Amino acid sequence: MISYLKGIVAGIQTISGNRVVLTLEVNGLGYDLQVPQKLAQQLPDSGGVAQIFTHFQIRDEVPLLYGFASPAERDLFRQLLTVSGIGAALAIALLDTLELPDLVQAIIAANIQVLIQAPGVGKKTAERICLELKSKLIEWRKSAGFFVATGGPAPGILEEVQMTLFALGYTAHEVSHALHVVSEDIGLPKDAYVEDWIKQAIAHLSSSEVGQ
């Protein structure tokens, strides 16, 4: 119905917790769109121009517009909505928690520990997402124009490494990125000791913090 809107940022407000509403003025009309926090942080100040890709939904007879930074992000949002028990709030929480390639990779690899980092997503919900979307996303990621990185520790090591890093306070995005860097740039073998993966990942994460 509405593929995208391009207009002037008229306002951004946070409503009831993590719900962020962008008001976009297009040809004299103001549109309210629910958007991920991540997108809201990337938008220009009031008066700036933005292009937002949209998803239209009617819930309880109320029309709602959701906005996203790219067609791929919107398409993944729509894929998540097809999973039983997943509504817009949980789908946006997943998109806010992980970068798009990291989220797709977590679903395809059935990486439950990463998915449950999203607010409101429990183990059973994460398992259901993987079960219902894995095969779809393997094909979709190719047509979407990006490929998921394969770097990282072997499956038997991955969960322990992630749980340790999460316990230290690192986010799902930070952990995913660090493990990819350790694998691709440093060249640590997939079957290296858990302690080596943790040590190298923390070293990378610490150096990133210092550089900020």
JSON list of C-alpha atoms in Angstrom, two decimals:
[
{"chain": "A", "resi": 1, "resn": "MET", "atom": "CA", "xyz": [0.00, 0.00, 0.00]},
{"chain": "A", "resi": 2, "resn": "ILE", "atom": "CA", "xyz": [2.62, 2.54, 1.09]},
{"chain": "A", "resi": 3, "resn": "SER", "atom": "CA", "xyz": [6.15, 1.43, 0.20]},
{"chain": "A", "resi": 4, "resn": "TYR", "atom": "CA", "xyz": [7.97, 4.39, 1.70]},
{"chain": "A", "resi": 5, "resn": "LEU", "atom": "CA", "xyz": [7.54, 7.97, 2.84]},
{"chain": "A", "resi": 6, "resn": "LYS", "atom": "CA", "xyz": [10.02, 10.77, 2.23]},
{"chain": "A", "resi": 7, "resn": "GLY", "atom": "CA", "xyz": [9.53, 13.95, 4.17]},
{"chain": "A", "resi": 8, "resn": "ILE", "atom": "CA", "xyz": [10.58, 16.26, 6.98]},
{"chain": "A", "resi": 9, "resn": "VAL", "atom": "CA", "xyz": [11.22, 14.99, 10.50]},
{"chain": "A", "resi": 10, "resn": "ALA", "atom": "CA", "xyz": [8.64, 16.87, 12.60]},
{"chain": "A", "resi": 11, "resn": "GLY", "atom": "CA", "xyz": [9.22, 15.09, 15.91]},
{"chain": "A", "resi": 12, "resn": "ILE", "atom": "CA", "xyz": [10.31, 11.93, 17.70]},
{"chain": "A", "resi": 13, "resn": "GLN", "atom": "CA", "xyz": [8.81, 10.78, 20.98]},
{"chain": "A", "resi": 14, "resn": "THR", "atom": "CA", "xyz": [9.12, 7.73, 23.21]},
{"chain": "A", "resi": 15, "resn": "ILE", "atom": "CA", "xyz": [5.79, 6.36, 24.44]},
{"chain": "A", "resi": 16, "resn": "SER", "atom": "CA", "xyz": [5.23, 3.64, 27.05]},
{"chain": "A", "resi": 17, "resn": "GLY", "atom": "CA", "xyz": [8.68, 2.20, 27.48]},
{"chain": "A", "resi": 18, "resn": "ASN", "atom": "CA", "xyz": [10.50, 1.33, 24.28]},
{"chain": "A", "resi": 19, "resn": "ARG", "atom": "CA", "xyz": [7.81, 2.42, 21.81]},
{"chain": "A", "resi": 20, "resn": "VAL", "atom": "CA", "xyz": [9.21, 5.20, 19.62]},
{"chain": "A", "resi": 21, "resn": "VAL", "atom": "CA", "xyz": [6.97, 7.27, 17.35]},
{"chain": "A", "resi": 22, "resn": "LEU", "atom": "CA", "xyz": [8.33, 9.36, 14.49]},
{"chain": "A", "resi": 23, "resn": "THR", "atom": "CA", "xyz": [6.17, 12.13, 13.04]},
{"chain": "A", "resi": 24, "resn": "LEU", "atom": "CA", "xyz": [7.08, 12.68, 9.41]},
{"chain": "A", "resi": 25, "resn": "GLU", "atom": "CA", "xyz": [5.62, 15.57, 7.44]},
{"chain": "A", "resi": 26, "resn": "VAL", "atom": "CA", "xyz": [4.98, 14.68, 3.81]},
{"chain": "A", "resi": 27, "resn": "ASN", "atom": "CA", "xyz": [3.41, 17.28, 1.51]},
{"chain": "A", "resi": 28, "resn": "GLY", "atom": "CA", "xyz": [1.75, 19.07, 4.42]},
{"chain": "A", "resi": 29, "resn": "LEU", "atom": "CA", "xyz": [0.47, 15.88, 6.09]},
{"chain": "A", "resi": 30, "resn": "GLY", "atom": "CA", "xyz": [1.89, 14.49, 9.34]},
{"chain": "A", "resi": 31, "resn": "TYR", "atom": "CA", "xyz": [2.32, 10.70, 9.53]},
{"chain": "A", "resi": 32, "resn": "ASP", "atom": "CA", "xyz": [2.97, 8.91, 12.82]},
{"chain": "A", "resi": 33, "resn": "LEU", "atom": "CA", "xyz": [5.19, 5.85, 12.40]},
{"chain": "A", "resi": 34, "resn": "GLN", "atom": "CA", "xyz": [6.37, 3.42, 15.06]},
{"chain": "A", "resi": 35, "resn": "VAL", "atom": "CA", "xyz": [10.08, 2.89, 14.47]},
{"chain": "A", "resi": 36, "resn": "PRO", "atom": "CA", "xyz": [12.96, 0.97, 16.10]},
{"chain": "A", "resi": 37, "resn": "GLN", "atom": "CA", "xyz": [15.00, 3.00, 18.58]},
{"chain": "A", "resi": 38, "resn": "LYS", "atom": "CA", "xyz": [18.05, 2.30, 16.44]},
{"chain": "A", "resi": 39, "resn": "LEU", "atom": "CA", "xyz": [16.45, 4.11, 13.50]},
{"chain": "A", "resi": 40, "resn": "ALA", "atom": "CA", "xyz": [15.32, 7.02, 15.69]},
{"chain": "A", "resi": 41, "resn": "GLN", "atom": "CA", "xyz": [18.93, 7.58, 16.78]},
{"chain": "A", "resi": 42, "resn": "GLN", "atom": "CA", "xyz": [20.06, 7.76, 13.15]},
{"chain": "A", "resi": 43, "resn": "LEU", "atom": "CA", "xyz": [17.48, 10.29, 11.99]},
{"chain": "A", "resi": 44, "resn": "PRO", "atom": "CA", "xyz": [18.34, 13.94, 11.35]},
{"chain": "A", "resi": 45, "resn": "ASP", "atom": "CA", "xyz": [17.18, 16.63, 13.77]},
{"chain": "A", "resi": 46, "resn": "SER", "atom": "CA", "xyz": [13.74, 18.20, 13.36]},
{"chain": "A", "resi": 47, "resn": "GLY", "atom": "CA", "xyz": [13.51, 19.87, 9.98]},
{"chain": "A", "resi": 48, "resn": "GLY", "atom": "CA", "xyz": [15.80, 17.35, 8.31]},
{"chain": "A", "resi": 49, "resn": "VAL", "atom": "CA", "xyz": [14.68, 15.11, 5.44]},
{"chain": "A", "resi": 50, "resn": "ALA", "atom": "CA", "xyz": [14.35, 11.33, 5.86]},
{"chain": "A", "resi": 51, "resn": "GLN", "atom": "CA", "xyz": [13.16, 8.43, 3.74]},
{"chain": "A", "resi": 52, "resn": "ILE", "atom": "CA", "xyz": [11.39, 5.72, 5.74]},
{"chain": "A", "resi": 53, "resn": "PHE", "atom": "CA", "xyz": [10.29, 2.33, 4.39]},
{"chain": "A", "resi": 54, "resn": "THR", "atom": "CA", "xyz": [6.89, 1.43, 5.76]},
{"chain": "A", "resi": 55, "resn": "HIS", "atom": "CA", "xyz": [4.66, -1.45, 6.77]},
{"chain": "A", "resi": 56, "resn": "PHE", "atom": "CA", "xyz": [0.92, -0.83, 7.12]},
{"chain": "A", "resi": 57, "resn": "GLN", "atom": "CA", "xyz": [-1.11, -2.86, 9.60]},
{"chain": "A", "resi": 58, "resn": "ILE", "atom": "CA", "xyz": [-4.62, -2.73, 11.03]},
{"chain": "A", "resi": 59, "resn": "ARG", "atom": "CA", "xyz": [-4.88, -3.92, 14.64]},
{"chain": "A", "resi": 60, "resn": "ASP", "atom": "CA", "xyz": [-8.17, -3.83, 16.54]},
{"chain": "A", "resi": 61, "resn": "GLU", "atom": "CA", "xyz": [-9.57, -1.73, 13.67]},
{"chain": "A", "resi": 62, "resn": "VAL", "atom": "CA", "xyz": [-6.86, 0.89, 14.23]},
{"chain": "A", "resi": 63, "resn": "PRO", "atom": "CA", "xyz": [-4.52, 1.61, 11.27]},
{"chain": "A", "resi": 64, "resn": "LEU", "atom": "CA", "xyz": [-0.83, 1.62, 12.19]},
{"chain": "A", "resi": 65, "resn": "LEU", "atom": "CA", "xyz": [2.31, 2.49, 10.26]},
{"chain": "A", "resi": 66, "resn": "TYR", "atom": "CA", "xyz": [5.71, 1.05, 11.09]},
{"chain": "A", "resi": 67, "resn": "GLY", "atom": "CA", "xyz": [8.89, 2.56, 9.71]},
{"chain": "A", "resi": 68, "resn": "PHE", "atom": "CA", "xyz": [12.29, 1.09, 8.88]},
{"chain": "A", "resi": 69, "resn": "ALA", "atom": "CA", "xyz": [15.69, 2.20, 7.61]},
{"chain": "A", "resi": 70, "resn": "SER", "atom": "CA", "xyz": [15.77, -0.15, 4.60]},
{"chain": "A", "resi": 71, "resn": "PRO", "atom": "CA", "xyz": [13.56, -2.47, 2.56]},
{"chain": "A", "resi": 72, "resn": "ALA", "atom": "CA", "xyz": [15.51, -5.46, 3.93]},
{"chain": "A", "resi": 73, "resn": "GLU", "atom": "CA", "xyz": [14.81, -4.44, 7.54]},
{"chain": "A", "resi": 74, "resn": "ARG", "atom": "CA", "xyz": [11.12, -4.03, 6.74]},
{"chain": "A", "resi": 75, "resn": "ASP", "atom": "CA", "xyz": [11.02, -7.40, 4.98]},
{"chain": "A", "resi": 76, "resn": "LEU", "atom": "CA", "xyz": [12.62, -9.16, 7.96]},
{"chain": "A", "resi": 77, "resn": "PHE", "atom": "CA", "xyz": [10.08, -7.46, 10.23]},
{"chain": "A", "resi": 78, "resn": "ARG", "atom": "CA", "xyz": [7.32, -8.92, 8.05]},
{"chain": "A", "resi": 79, "resn": "GLN", "atom": "CA", "xyz": [8.95, -12.37, 8.21]},
{"chain": "A", "resi": 80, "resn": "LEU", "atom": "CA", "xyz": [9.04, -12.18, 12.01]},
{"chain": "A", "resi": 81, "resn": "LEU", "atom": "CA", "xyz": [5.34, -11.28, 12.12]},
{"chain": "A", "resi": 82, "resn": "THR", "atom": "CA", "xyz": [4.51, -14.59, 10.40]},
{"chain": "A", "resi": 83, "resn": "VAL", "atom": "CA", "xyz": [5.84, -16.52, 13.42]},
{"chain": "A", "resi": 84, "resn": "SER", "atom": "CA", "xyz": [3.07, -17.60, 15.79]},
{"chain": "A", "resi": 85, "resn": "GLY", "atom": "CA", "xyz": [3.09, -15.50, 18.94]},
{"chain": "A", "resi": 86, "resn": "ILE", "atom": "CA", "xyz": [5.32, -12.74, 17.50]},
{"chain": "A", "resi": 87, "resn": "GLY", "atom": "CA", "xyz": [3.79, -9.29, 17.35]},
{"chain": "A", "resi": 88, "resn": "ALA", "atom": "CA", "xyz": [5.17, -5.97, 16.22]},
{"chain": "A", "resi": 89, "resn": "ALA", "atom": "CA", "xyz": [6.68, -5.11, 19.62]},
{"chain": "A", "resi": 90, "resn": "LEU", "atom": "CA", "xyz": [8.79, -8.30, 19.78]},
{"chain": "A", "resi": 91, "resn": "ALA", "atom": "CA", "xyz": [9.81, -8.01, 16.14]},
{"chain": "A", "resi": 92, "resn": "ILE", "atom": "CA", "xyz": [11.04, -4.45, 16.69]},
{"chain": "A", "resi": 93, "resn": "ALA", "atom": "CA", "xyz": [12.83, -5.51, 19.88]},
{"chain": "A", "resi": 94, "resn": "LEU", "atom": "CA", "xyz": [14.77, -8.11, 17.89]},
{"chain": "A", "resi": 95, "resn": "LEU", "atom": "CA", "xyz": [15.67, -5.56, 15.21]},
{"chain": "A", "resi": 96, "resn": "ASP", "atom": "CA", "xyz": [16.80, -3.12, 17.90]},
{"chain": "A", "resi": 97, "resn": "THR", "atom": "CA", "xyz": [18.96, -5.70, 19.69]},
{"chain": "A", "resi": 98, "resn": "LEU", "atom": "CA", "xyz": [20.91, -7.01, 16.69]},
{"chain": "A", "resi": 99, "resn": "GLU", "atom": "CA", "xyz": [22.21, -5.69, 13.41]},
{"chain": "A", "resi": 100, "resn": "LEU", "atom": "CA", "xyz": [20.33, -7.19, 10.47]},
{"chain": "A", "resi": 101, "resn": "PRO", "atom": "CA", "xyz": [23.01, -9.71, 9.35]},
{"chain": "A", "resi": 102, "resn": "ASP", "atom": "CA", "xyz": [23.60, -10.78, 12.98]},
{"chain": "A", "resi": 103, "resn": "LEU", "atom": "CA", "xyz": [19.88, -11.38, 13.54]},
{"chain": "A", "resi": 104, "resn": "VAL", "atom": "CA", "xyz": [19.52, -13.42, 10.35]},
{"chain": "A", "resi": 105, "resn": "GLN", "atom": "CA", "xyz": [22.62, -15.43, 11.23]},
{"chain": "A", "resi": 106, "resn": "ALA", "atom": "CA", "xyz": [21.32, -16.13, 14.75]},
{"chain": "A", "resi": 107, "resn": "ILE", "atom": "CA", "xyz": [18.02, -17.44, 13.37]},
{"chain": "A", "resi": 108, "resn": "ILE", "atom": "CA", "xyz": [19.62, -19.61, 10.69]},
{"chain": "A", "resi": 109, "resn": "ALA", "atom": "CA", "xyz": [22.15, -21.03, 13.17]},
{"chain": "A", "resi": 110, "resn": "ALA", "atom": "CA", "xyz": [19.43, -21.49, 15.85]},
{"chain": "A", "resi": 111, "resn": "ASN", "atom": "CA", "xyz": [21.57, -19.39, 18.19]},
{"chain": "A", "resi": 112, "resn": "ILE", "atom": "CA", "xyz": [19.08, -19.14, 21.05]},
{"chain": "A", "resi": 113, "resn": "GLN", "atom": "CA", "xyz": [21.49, -17.40, 23.44]},
{"chain": "A", "resi": 114, "resn": "VAL", "atom": "CA", "xyz": [21.76, -14.42, 21.10]},
{"chain": "A", "resi": 115, "resn": "LEU", "atom": "CA", "xyz": [18.03, -14.16, 20.36]},
{"chain": "A", "resi": 116, "resn": "ILE", "atom": "CA", "xyz": [16.97, -14.14, 24.03]},
{"chain": "A", "resi": 117, "resn": "GLN", "atom": "CA", "xyz": [19.01, -10.98, 24.55]},
{"chain": "A", "resi": 118, "resn": "ALA", "atom": "CA", "xyz": [16.10, -9.11, 22.98]},
{"chain": "A", "resi": 119, "resn": "PRO", "atom": "CA", "xyz": [13.64, -7.77, 25.59]},
{"chain": "A", "resi": 120, "resn": "GLY", "atom": "CA", "xyz": [10.57, -10.00, 25.88]},
{"chain": "A", "resi": 121, "resn": "VAL", "atom": "CA", "xyz": [12.03, -12.89, 23.88]},
{"chain": "A", "resi": 122, "resn": "GLY", "atom": "CA", "xyz": [12.24, -16.09, 25.94]},
{"chain": "A", "resi": 123, "resn": "LYS", "atom": "CA", "xyz": [13.79, -19.42, 25.08]},
{"chain": "A", "resi": 124, "resn": "LYS", "atom": "CA", "xyz": [10.60, -21.00, 23.72]},
{"chain": "A", "resi": 125, "resn": "THR", "atom": "CA", "xyz": [9.87, -17.94, 21.58]},
{"chain": "A", "resi": 126, "resn": "ALA", "atom": "CA", "xyz": [13.42, -17.95, 20.22]},
{"chain": "A", "resi": 127, "resn": "GLU", "atom": "CA", "xyz": [13.18, -21.65, 19.40]},
{"chain": "A", "resi": 128, "resn": "ARG", "atom": "CA", "xyz": [9.89, -21.06, 17.58]},
{"chain": "A", "resi": 129, "resn": "ILE", "atom": "CA", "xyz": [11.42, -18.22, 15.53]},
{"chain": "A", "resi": 130, "resn": "CYS", "atom": "CA", "xyz": [14.28, -20.49, 14.44]},
{"chain": "A", "resi": 131, "resn": "LEU", "atom": "CA", "xyz": [11.99, -23.41, 13.64]},
{"chain": "A", "resi": 132, "resn": "GLU", "atom": "CA", "xyz": [9.58, -21.37, 11.53]},
{"chain": "A", "resi": 133, "resn": "LEU", "atom": "CA", "xyz": [12.01, -19.01, 9.77]},
{"chain": "A", "resi": 134, "resn": "LYS", "atom": "CA", "xyz": [15.30, -20.85, 9.28]},
{"chain": "A", "resi": 135, "resn": "SER", "atom": "CA", "xyz": [14.59, -22.32, 5.85]},
{"chain": "A", "resi": 136, "resn": "LYS", "atom": "CA", "xyz": [12.85, -19.14, 4.65]},
{"chain": "A", "resi": 137, "resn": "LEU", "atom": "CA", "xyz": [15.75, -16.89, 5.64]},
{"chain": "A", "resi": 138, "resn": "ILE", "atom": "CA", "xyz": [18.40, -19.08, 4.02]},
{"chain": "A", "resi": 139, "resn": "GLU", "atom": "CA", "xyz": [16.83, -18.19, 0.66]},
{"chain": "A", "resi": 140, "resn": "TRP", "atom": "CA", "xyz": [15.67, -14.69, 1.60]},
{"chain": "A", "resi": 141, "resn": "ARG", "atom": "CA", "xyz": [19.12, -13.43, 2.64]},
{"chain": "A", "resi": 142, "resn": "LYS", "atom": "CA", "xyz": [20.37, -14.01, -0.93]},
{"chain": "A", "resi": 143, "resn": "SER", "atom": "CA", "xyz": [17.55, -12.05, -2.56]},
{"chain": "A", "resi": 144, "resn": "ALA", "atom": "CA", "xyz": [17.94, -9.33, 0.08]},
{"chain": "A", "resi": 145, "resn": "GLY", "atom": "CA", "xyz": [21.42, -8.63, -1.22]},
{"chain": "A", "resi": 146, "resn": "PHE", "atom": "CA", "xyz": [23.63, -9.57, 1.69]},
{"chain": "A", "resi": 147, "resn": "PHE", "atom": "CA", "xyz": [25.36, -12.66, 3.00]},
{"chain": "A", "resi": 148, "resn": "VAL", "atom": "CA", "xyz": [25.73, -13.70, 6.61]},
{"chain": "A", "resi": 149, "resn": "ALA", "atom": "CA", "xyz": [29.23, -14.03, 7.99]},
{"chain": "A", "resi": 150, "resn": "THR", "atom": "CA", "xyz": [30.22, -17.55, 8.93]},
{"chain": "A", "resi": 151, "resn": "GLY", "atom": "CA", "xyz": [33.16, -16.67, 11.18]},
{"chain": "A", "resi": 152, "resn": "GLY", "atom": "CA", "xyz": [33.06, -17.65, 14.84]},
{"chain": "A", "resi": 153, "resn": "PRO", "atom": "CA", "xyz": [33.70, -20.55, 17.19]},
{"chain": "A", "resi": 154, "resn": "ALA", "atom": "CA", "xyz": [32.38, -24.06, 16.57]},
{"chain": "A", "resi": 155, "resn": "PRO", "atom": "CA", "xyz": [28.77, -24.66, 17.73]},
{"chain": "A", "resi": 156, "resn": "GLY", "atom": "CA", "xyz": [29.85, -26.64, 20.78]},
{"chain": "A", "resi": 157, "resn": "ILE", "atom": "CA", "xyz": [32.03, -23.74, 21.95]},
{"chain": "A", "resi": 158, "resn": "LEU", "atom": "CA", "xyz": [29.86, -20.83, 20.82]},
{"chain": "A", "resi": 159, "resn": "GLU", "atom": "CA", "xyz": [27.20, -20.96, 23.54]},
{"chain": "A", "resi": 160, "resn": "GLU", "atom": "CA", "xyz": [29.69, -21.00, 26.42]},
{"chain": "A", "resi": 161, "resn": "VAL", "atom": "CA", "xyz": [31.67, -18.11, 24.93]},
{"chain": "A", "resi": 162, "resn": "GLN", "atom": "CA", "xyz": [28.52, -16.04, 24.36]},
{"chain": "A", "resi": 163, "resn": "MET", "atom": "CA", "xyz": [27.11, -16.67, 27.84]},
{"chain": "A", "resi": 164, "resn": "THR", "atom": "CA", "xyz": [30.41, -15.57, 29.41]},
{"chain": "A", "resi": 165, "resn": "LEU", "atom": "CA", "xyz": [30.55, -12.36, 27.37]},
{"chain": "A", "resi": 166, "resn": "PHE", "atom": "CA", "xyz": [26.87, -11.58, 28.00]},
{"chain": "A", "resi": 167, "resn": "ALA", "atom": "CA", "xyz": [27.48, -12.05, 31.74]},
{"chain": "A", "resi": 168, "resn": "LEU", "atom": "CA", "xyz": [30.26, -9.45, 31.49]},
{"chain": "A", "resi": 169, "resn": "GLY", "atom": "CA", "xyz": [27.73, -6.95, 30.20]},
{"chain": "A", "resi": 170, "resn": "TYR", "atom": "CA", "xyz": [28.44, -6.92, 26.47]},
{"chain": "A", "resi": 171, "resn": "THR", "atom": "CA", "xyz": [25.49, -6.60, 24.08]},
{"chain": "A", "resi": 172, "resn": "ALA", "atom": "CA", "xyz": [24.46, -9.17, 21.50]},
{"chain": "A", "resi": 173, "resn": "HIS", "atom": "CA", "xyz": [25.71, -6.94, 18.67]},
{"chain": "A", "resi": 174, "resn": "GLU", "atom": "CA", "xyz": [29.07, -6.36, 20.37]},
{"chain": "A", "resi": 175, "resn": "VAL", "atom": "CA", "xyz": [29.55, -10.08, 20.96]},
{"chain": "A", "resi": 176, "resn": "SER", "atom": "CA", "xyz": [28.60, -11.10, 17.41]},
{"chain": "A", "resi": 177, "resn": "HIS", "atom": "CA", "xyz": [30.91, -8.50, 15.90]},
{"chain": "A", "resi": 178, "resn": "ALA", "atom": "CA", "xyz": [33.81, -9.39, 18.22]},
{"chain": "A", "resi": 179, "resn": "LEU", "atom": "CA", "xyz": [33.60, -13.11, 17.44]},
{"chain": "A", "resi": 180, "resn": "HIS", "atom": "CA", "xyz": [33.56, -12.39, 13.72]},
{"chain": "A", "resi": 181, "resn": "VAL", "atom": "CA", "xyz": [36.65, -10.15, 14.03]},
{"chain": "A", "resi": 182, "resn": "VAL", "atom": "CA", "xyz": [38.50, -12.75, 16.11]},
{"chain": "A", "resi": 183, "resn": "SER", "atom": "CA", "xyz": [37.73, -15.40, 13.50]},
{"chain": "A", "resi": 184, "resn": "GLU", "atom": "CA", "xyz": [38.31, -13.43, 10.29]},
{"chain": "A", "resi": 185, "resn": "ASP", "atom": "CA", "xyz": [41.00, -10.89, 11.24]},
{"chain": "A", "resi": 186, "resn": "ILE", "atom": "CA", "xyz": [42.93, -12.74, 13.93]},
{"chain": "A", "resi": 187, "resn": "GLY", "atom": "CA", "xyz": [42.35, -16.17, 12.43]},
{"chain": "A", "resi": 188, "resn": "LEU", "atom": "CA", "xyz": [41.57, -18.08, 15.63]},
{"chain": "A", "resi": 189, "resn": "PRO", "atom": "CA", "xyz": [40.51, -21.65, 14.70]},
{"chain": "A", "resi": 190, "resn": "LYS", "atom": "CA", "xyz": [36.87, -22.57, 15.20]},
{"chain": "A", "resi": 191, "resn": "ASP", "atom": "CA", "xyz": [37.83, -25.38, 17.59]},
{"chain": "A", "resi": 192, "resn": "ALA", "atom": "CA", "xyz": [40.25, -23.33, 19.72]},
{"chain": "A", "resi": 193, "resn": "TYR", "atom": "CA", "xyz": [39.80, -23.46, 23.50]},
{"chain": "A", "resi": 194, "resn": "VAL", "atom": "CA", "xyz": [36.84, -21.58, 24.99]},
{"chain": "A", "resi": 195, "resn": "GLU", "atom": "CA", "xyz": [39.28, -19.55, 27.10]},
{"chain": "A", "resi": 196, "resn": "ASP", "atom": "CA", "xyz": [41.16, -18.42, 23.97]},
{"chain": "A", "resi": 197, "resn": "TRP", "atom": "CA", "xyz": [37.97, -17.23, 22.27]},
{"chain": "A", "resi": 198, "resn": "ILE", "atom": "CA", "xyz": [36.90, -15.33, 25.38]},
{"chain": "A", "resi": 199, "resn": "LYS", "atom": "CA", "xyz": [40.35, -13.78, 25.86]},
{"chain": "A", "resi": 200, "resn": "GLN", "atom": "CA", "xyz": [40.63, -12.61, 22.24]},
{"chain": "A", "resi": 201, "resn": "ALA", "atom": "CA", "xyz": [37.04, -11.32, 22.15]},
{"chain": "A", "resi": 202, "resn": "ILE", "atom": "CA", "xyz": [37.52, -9.30, 25.35]},
{"chain": "A", "resi": 203, "resn": "ALA", "atom": "CA", "xyz": [40.79, -7.90, 24.01]},
{"chain": "A", "resi": 204, "resn": "HIS", "atom": "CA", "xyz": [39.01, -6.70, 20.87]},
{"chain": "A", "resi": 205, "resn": "LEU", "atom": "CA", "xyz": [36.06, -5.29, 22.80]},
{"chain": "A", "resi": 206, "resn": "SER", "atom": "CA", "xyz": [38.36, -3.49, 25.25]},
{"chain": "A", "resi": 207, "resn": "SER", "atom": "CA", "xyz": [40.37, -1.93, 22.42]},
{"chain": "A", "resi": 208, "resn": "SER", "atom": "CA", "xyz": [37.14, -0.77, 20.78]},
{"chain": "A", "resi": 209, "resn": "GLU", "atom": "CA", "xyz": [36.05, 0.93, 24.02]},
{"chain": "A", "resi": 210, "resn": "VAL", "atom": "CA", "xyz": [39.41, 2.69, 24.34]},
{"chain": "A", "resi": 211, "resn": "GLY", "atom": "CA", "xyz": [39.16, 3.94, 20.78]},
{"chain": "A", "resi": 212, "resn": "GLN", "atom": "CA", "xyz": [35.76, 5.55, 21.32]}
]
